[in-house]
XYZ file of C-alpha atoms in Angstrom:
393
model
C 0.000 0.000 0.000
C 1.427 3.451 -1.200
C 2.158 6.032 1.826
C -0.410 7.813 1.111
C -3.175 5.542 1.052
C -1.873 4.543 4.536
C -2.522 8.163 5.419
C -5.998 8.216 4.383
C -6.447 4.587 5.657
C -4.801 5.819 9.237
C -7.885 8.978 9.517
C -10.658 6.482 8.515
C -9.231 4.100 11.154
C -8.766 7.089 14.142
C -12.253 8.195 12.864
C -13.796 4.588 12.999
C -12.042 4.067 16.578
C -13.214 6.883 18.225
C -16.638 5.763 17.138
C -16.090 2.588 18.539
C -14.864 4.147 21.544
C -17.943 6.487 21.814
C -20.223 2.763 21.768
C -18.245 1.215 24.254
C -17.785 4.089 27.056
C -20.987 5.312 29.162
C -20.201 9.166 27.854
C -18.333 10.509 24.734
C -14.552 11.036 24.681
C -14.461 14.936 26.019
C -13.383 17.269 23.282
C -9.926 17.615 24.831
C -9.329 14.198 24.531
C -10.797 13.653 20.923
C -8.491 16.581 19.623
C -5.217 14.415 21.562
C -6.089 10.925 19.810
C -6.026 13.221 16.299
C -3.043 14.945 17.354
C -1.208 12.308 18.978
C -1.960 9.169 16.663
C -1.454 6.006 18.058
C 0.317 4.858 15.246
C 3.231 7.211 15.950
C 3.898 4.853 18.929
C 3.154 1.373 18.452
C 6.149 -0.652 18.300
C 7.323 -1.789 14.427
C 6.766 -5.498 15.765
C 3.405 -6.411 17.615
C 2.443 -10.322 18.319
C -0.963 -11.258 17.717
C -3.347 -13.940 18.350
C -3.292 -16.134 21.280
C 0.141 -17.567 20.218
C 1.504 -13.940 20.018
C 2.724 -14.405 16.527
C 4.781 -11.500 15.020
C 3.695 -9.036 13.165
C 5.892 -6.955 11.716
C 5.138 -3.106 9.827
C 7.586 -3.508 7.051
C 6.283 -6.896 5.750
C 2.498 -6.751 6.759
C 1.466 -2.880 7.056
C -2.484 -2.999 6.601
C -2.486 -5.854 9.260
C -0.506 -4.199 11.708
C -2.413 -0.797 11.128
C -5.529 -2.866 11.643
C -4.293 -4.327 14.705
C -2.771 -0.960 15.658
C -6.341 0.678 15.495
C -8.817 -2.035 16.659
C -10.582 -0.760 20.223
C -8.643 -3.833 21.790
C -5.220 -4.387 23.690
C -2.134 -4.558 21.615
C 1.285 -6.809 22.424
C 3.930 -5.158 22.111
C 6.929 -7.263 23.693
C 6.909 -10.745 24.943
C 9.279 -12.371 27.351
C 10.617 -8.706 28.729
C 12.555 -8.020 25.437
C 13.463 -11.671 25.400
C 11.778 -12.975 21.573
C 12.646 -16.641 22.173
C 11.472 -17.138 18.425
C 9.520 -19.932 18.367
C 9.584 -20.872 22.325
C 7.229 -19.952 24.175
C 5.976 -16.531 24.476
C 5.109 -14.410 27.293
C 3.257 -10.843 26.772
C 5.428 -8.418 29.034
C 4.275 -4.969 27.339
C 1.229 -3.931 25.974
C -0.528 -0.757 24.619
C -3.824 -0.575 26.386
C -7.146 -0.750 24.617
C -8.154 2.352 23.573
C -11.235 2.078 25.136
C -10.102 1.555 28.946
C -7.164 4.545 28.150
C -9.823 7.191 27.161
C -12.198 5.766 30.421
C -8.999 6.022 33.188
C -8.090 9.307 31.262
C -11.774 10.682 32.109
C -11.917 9.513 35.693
C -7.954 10.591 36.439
C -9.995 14.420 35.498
C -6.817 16.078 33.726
C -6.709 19.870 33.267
C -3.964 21.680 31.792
C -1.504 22.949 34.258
C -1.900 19.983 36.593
C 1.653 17.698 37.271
C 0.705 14.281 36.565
C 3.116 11.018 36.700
C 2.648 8.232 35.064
C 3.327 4.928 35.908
C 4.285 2.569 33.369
C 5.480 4.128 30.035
C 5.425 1.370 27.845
C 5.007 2.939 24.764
C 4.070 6.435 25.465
C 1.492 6.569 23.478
C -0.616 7.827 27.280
C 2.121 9.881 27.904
C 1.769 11.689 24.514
C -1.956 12.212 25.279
C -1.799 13.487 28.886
C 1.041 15.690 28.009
C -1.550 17.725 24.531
C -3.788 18.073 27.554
C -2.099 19.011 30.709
C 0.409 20.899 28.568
C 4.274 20.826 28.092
C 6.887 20.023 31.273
C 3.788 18.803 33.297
C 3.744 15.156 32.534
C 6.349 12.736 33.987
C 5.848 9.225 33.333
C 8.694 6.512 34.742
C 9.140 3.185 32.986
C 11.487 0.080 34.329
C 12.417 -1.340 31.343
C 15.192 0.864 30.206
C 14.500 -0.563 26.252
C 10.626 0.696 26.640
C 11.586 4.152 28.178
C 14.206 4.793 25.362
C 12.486 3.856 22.727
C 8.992 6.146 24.238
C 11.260 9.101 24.742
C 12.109 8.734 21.373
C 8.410 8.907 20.083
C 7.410 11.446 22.475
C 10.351 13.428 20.910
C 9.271 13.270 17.634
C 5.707 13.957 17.956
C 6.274 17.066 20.004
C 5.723 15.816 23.512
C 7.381 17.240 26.483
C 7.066 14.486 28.860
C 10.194 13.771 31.324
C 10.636 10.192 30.449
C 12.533 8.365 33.761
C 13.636 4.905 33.510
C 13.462 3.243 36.992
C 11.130 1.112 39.275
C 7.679 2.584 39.522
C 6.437 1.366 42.502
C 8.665 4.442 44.218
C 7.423 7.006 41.570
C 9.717 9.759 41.289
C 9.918 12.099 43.778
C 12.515 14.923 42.102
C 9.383 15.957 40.309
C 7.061 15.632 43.301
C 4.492 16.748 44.592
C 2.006 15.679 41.821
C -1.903 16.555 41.139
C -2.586 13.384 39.894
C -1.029 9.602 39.316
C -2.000 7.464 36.810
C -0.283 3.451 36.710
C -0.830 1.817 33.540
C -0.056 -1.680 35.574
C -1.834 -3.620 37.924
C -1.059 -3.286 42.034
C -1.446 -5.972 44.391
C -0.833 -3.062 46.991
C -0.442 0.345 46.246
C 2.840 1.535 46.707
C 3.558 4.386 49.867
C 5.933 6.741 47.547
C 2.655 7.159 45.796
C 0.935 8.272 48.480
C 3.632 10.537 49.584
C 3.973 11.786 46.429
C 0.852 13.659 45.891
C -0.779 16.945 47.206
C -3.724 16.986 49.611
C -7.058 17.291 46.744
C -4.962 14.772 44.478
C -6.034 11.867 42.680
C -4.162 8.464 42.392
C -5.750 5.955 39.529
C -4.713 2.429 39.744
C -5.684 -0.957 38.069
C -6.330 -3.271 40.627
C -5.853 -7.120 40.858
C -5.082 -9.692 43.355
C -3.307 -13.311 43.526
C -7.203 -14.834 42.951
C -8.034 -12.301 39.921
C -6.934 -9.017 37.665
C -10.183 -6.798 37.947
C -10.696 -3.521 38.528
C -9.976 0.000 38.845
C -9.077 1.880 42.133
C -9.776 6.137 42.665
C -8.590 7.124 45.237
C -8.049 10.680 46.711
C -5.356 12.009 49.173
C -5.858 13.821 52.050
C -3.889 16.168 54.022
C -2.667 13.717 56.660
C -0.564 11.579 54.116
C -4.135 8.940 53.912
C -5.476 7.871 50.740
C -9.056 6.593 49.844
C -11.218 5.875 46.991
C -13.573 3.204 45.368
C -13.014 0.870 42.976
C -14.939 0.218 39.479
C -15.055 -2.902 37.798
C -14.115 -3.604 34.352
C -10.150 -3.433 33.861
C -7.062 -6.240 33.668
C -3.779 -4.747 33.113
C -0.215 -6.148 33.074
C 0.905 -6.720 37.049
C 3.662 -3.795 37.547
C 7.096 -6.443 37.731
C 8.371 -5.863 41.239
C 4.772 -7.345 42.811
C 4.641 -10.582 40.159
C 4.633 -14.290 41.718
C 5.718 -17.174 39.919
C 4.208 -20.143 41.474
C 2.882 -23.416 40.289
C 1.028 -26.317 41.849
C 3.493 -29.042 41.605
C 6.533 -27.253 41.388
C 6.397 -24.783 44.609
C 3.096 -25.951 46.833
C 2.298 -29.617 46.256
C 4.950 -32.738 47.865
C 4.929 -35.921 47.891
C 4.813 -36.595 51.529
C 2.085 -34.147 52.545
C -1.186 -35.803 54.478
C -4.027 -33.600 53.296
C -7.258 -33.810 55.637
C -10.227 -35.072 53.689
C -14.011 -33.703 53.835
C -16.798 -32.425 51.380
C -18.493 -29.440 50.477
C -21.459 -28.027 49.397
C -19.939 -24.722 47.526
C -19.443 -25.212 43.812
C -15.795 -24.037 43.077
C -17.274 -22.692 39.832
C -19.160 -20.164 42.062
C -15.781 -18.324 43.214
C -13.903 -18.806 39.949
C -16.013 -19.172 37.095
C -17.940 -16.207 35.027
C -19.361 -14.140 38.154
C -16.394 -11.504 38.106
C -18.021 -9.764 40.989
C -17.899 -13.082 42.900
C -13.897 -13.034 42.520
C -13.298 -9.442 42.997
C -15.203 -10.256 46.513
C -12.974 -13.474 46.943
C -9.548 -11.121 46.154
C -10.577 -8.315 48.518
C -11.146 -11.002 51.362
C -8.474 -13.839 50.843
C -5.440 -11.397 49.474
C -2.633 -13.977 50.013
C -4.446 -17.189 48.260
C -4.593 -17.878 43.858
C -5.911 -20.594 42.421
C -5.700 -22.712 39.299
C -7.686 -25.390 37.406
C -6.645 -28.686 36.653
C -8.916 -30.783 34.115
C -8.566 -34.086 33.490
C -6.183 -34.500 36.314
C -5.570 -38.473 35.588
C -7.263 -39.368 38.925
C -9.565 -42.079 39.396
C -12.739 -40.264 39.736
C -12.254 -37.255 39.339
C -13.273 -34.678 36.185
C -11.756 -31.913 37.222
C -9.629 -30.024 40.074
C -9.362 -27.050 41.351
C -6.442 -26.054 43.321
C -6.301 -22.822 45.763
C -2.588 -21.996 47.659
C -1.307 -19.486 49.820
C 1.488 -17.461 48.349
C 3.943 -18.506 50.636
C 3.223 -21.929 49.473
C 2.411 -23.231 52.780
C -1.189 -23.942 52.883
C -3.443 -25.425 49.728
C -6.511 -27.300 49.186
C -7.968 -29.196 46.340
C -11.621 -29.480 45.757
C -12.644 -32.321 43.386
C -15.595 -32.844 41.425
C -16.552 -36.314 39.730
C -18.138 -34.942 36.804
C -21.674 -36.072 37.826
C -22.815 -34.800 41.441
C -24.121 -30.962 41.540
C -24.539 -30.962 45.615
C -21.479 -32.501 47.009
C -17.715 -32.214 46.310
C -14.746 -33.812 47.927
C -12.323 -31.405 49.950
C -8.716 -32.229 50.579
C -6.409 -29.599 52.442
C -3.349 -29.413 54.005
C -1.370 -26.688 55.480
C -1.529 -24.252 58.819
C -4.576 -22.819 56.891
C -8.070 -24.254 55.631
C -8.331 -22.781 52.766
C -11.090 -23.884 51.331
C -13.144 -22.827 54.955
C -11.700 -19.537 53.909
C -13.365 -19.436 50.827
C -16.488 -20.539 51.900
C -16.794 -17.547 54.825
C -15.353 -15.191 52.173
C -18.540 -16.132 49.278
C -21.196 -16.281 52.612
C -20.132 -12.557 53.557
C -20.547 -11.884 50.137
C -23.984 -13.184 49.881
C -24.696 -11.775 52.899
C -24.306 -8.208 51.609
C -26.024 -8.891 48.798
C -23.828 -9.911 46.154
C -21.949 -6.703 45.891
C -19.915 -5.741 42.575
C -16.671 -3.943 42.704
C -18.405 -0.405 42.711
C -19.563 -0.811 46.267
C -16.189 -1.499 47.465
C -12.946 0.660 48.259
C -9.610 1.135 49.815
C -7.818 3.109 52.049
C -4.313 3.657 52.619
C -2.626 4.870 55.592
C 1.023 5.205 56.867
C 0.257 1.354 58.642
C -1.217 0.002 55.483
C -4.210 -0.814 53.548
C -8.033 -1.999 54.555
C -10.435 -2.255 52.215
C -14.565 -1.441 53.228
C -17.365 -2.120 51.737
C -19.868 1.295 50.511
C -18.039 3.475 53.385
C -14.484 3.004 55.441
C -16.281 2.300 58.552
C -17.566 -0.948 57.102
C -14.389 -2.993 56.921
C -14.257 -6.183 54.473
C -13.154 -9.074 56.287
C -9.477 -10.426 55.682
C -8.691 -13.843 55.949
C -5.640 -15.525 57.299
């Protein structure tokens, strides 16, 4: 395709995303931010190479342009490294760096309510493409955004240097922001917290706003607001509807068999009446509840696990790998499954007082929930901070 037609095809596909934007967020992109995704094309900062599909294959600009502009403007997620920088060709691949949907960036731009003349950092540069738009609206030397991966943050600075944006670019570990440039009006992280970082906290004025993806070890859902007062505290609510990359210095790497599960462990046998389907399966608002209460525990599926009996497993573990329980069902009962679990914890009691609270207050999605964060730490309420969520453990 001849430059020019990629032009034209580039303003039909801005035009036809912003539609598809428009259809997919509750209010229309605000003026401001419709004259930044013209101005500040997302195109200008994709990555040459993207990996698409669920086996993250490669596609490069050079060799497949129209694909890659596709991909480039589709109101979905884009991959933009695998393996943090390391391609391992055709090994497996990893997705380590992403741009955002454009859908969720215009949504946490509304909610993180940018003005120009407000300092805003960013955490999480990745391709600066959110640094680019903050910076058209807040205006020049007002945006810093900080980025681990030195590769990402060099090759952003670059972009934003070449479309005209002023943003301080800082390579370095995000969870401790960046305090030369401190204090801030508002902070934005582009990657999931398990726990939102102090410097963060510290960071911004009294009136400010801190906007966060949320997750926990049991699932990646959610967005936190919260706003900082003038004793140091932070609080906000969550919204539902988000899964973002977990920022690097809070990721686990833990597997059933490999870090939790030994031969000679004795697990205690009984049954249960819960479904494990009701705390994992499609009920998002069931898991977000399960997160908030049971912050240390994850758990995985196992079908067909090659025992006599049994259909399918699932497994739920402790992070510290010293408590898990595996709940079995035999592919035929619907009131009864068997319990094994083994540890200094019962897990699988956990979960079951975690989903009755939750039924007990009615099923509540993530919007009646929130978090606050003082100087000794985080607690998490349900509709107002005097009603603490229960933790477990």
């Amino acid at each position: 395709m001849k430059t020019t037609d990629l032009a034209a095809a580039e303003r039909i596909a801005i035009r036809e995303l912003l539609g598809a934007v428009n259809d997919e967020m509750e209010a229309s992109v605000a003026p401001e931010w419709e004259r930044a995704a013209w101005d500040v094309p997302r195109a200008a900062f994709v990555a040459e190479r993207i990996y698409l599909g669920d086996e993250l294959e490669p596609c490069d600009r050079a060799n497949a342009p129209e694909a890659w502009l596709r991909a480039v403007y589709a109101n979905d997620s884009v991959v933009t490294q695998v393996n943090d920088g390391a391609d391992l060709g055709d090994g497996d691949r990893r997705a380590s760096s992403s741009a955002s949907a454009p859908s969720i960036v215009f949504r946490m731009l509304h909610m993180l309510d940018v003005r120009a003349g407000l300092k805003v950092l960013e955490i999480g540069t990745g391709t600066g493409w959110n640094a680019g738009l903050l910076n058209h609206v807040a205006g020049p030397g007002n945006v810093t955004t900080v980025e681990v991966d030195s590769k990402l943050a060099a090759e952003a600075a670059k972009r934003l240097r070449r479309e005209g944006g002023a943003a301080h670019v800082v390579t370095g570990d995000g969870a401790e922001g960046y305090a030369a440039n401190a204090p801030y009006d508002r902070l934005v992280s582009t990657c999931s917290v398990r726990s939102v970082p102090r410097p963060w906290v510290d960071q911004v004025k009294a009136g400010g706003v801190i906007l966060t993806p949320w997750e926990s070890p049991w699932i990646c859902y959610g967005l936190l607001r919260m706003t900082v007062d003038d004793m140091g505290c932070a609080s906000g609510p969550f919204s539902p509807y988000s899964a973002f990359m977990l920022m690097r210095n809070q990721r686990t790497d833990l597997r059933i068999f490999r870090d939790v599960v030994r031969d000679d462990h004795q697990p205690d046998e009984s049954t249960t009446s819960l479904p494990p389907w009701r705390v994992t399966g499609d009920d998002l608002a069931a898991q977000f509840a399960m997160g908030l209460q049971l912050r240390d525990v994850w758990w995985t599926r196992q079908d067909d696990p090659d025992v006599d009996g049994v259909a399918s497993r699932l497994w739920v573990a402790t992070t510290d790998a010293t408590s898990w329980a595996a709940i079995d069902w035999d592919g035929e009962s619907d009131d009864r499954w068997t319990v094994w679990q083994h540890g200094p914890r019962r897990l699988w009691n956990e979960v079951e007082a975690a989903h009755a609270w939750w039924v007990l207050h009615d099923r509540p999605g993530p919007e009646r929930f929130g978090l606050t964060v003082t100087a000794k730490g985080e607690s998490a309420w349900l509709e107002t901070p005097d009603r603490p969520v229960p933790a477990a453990g």
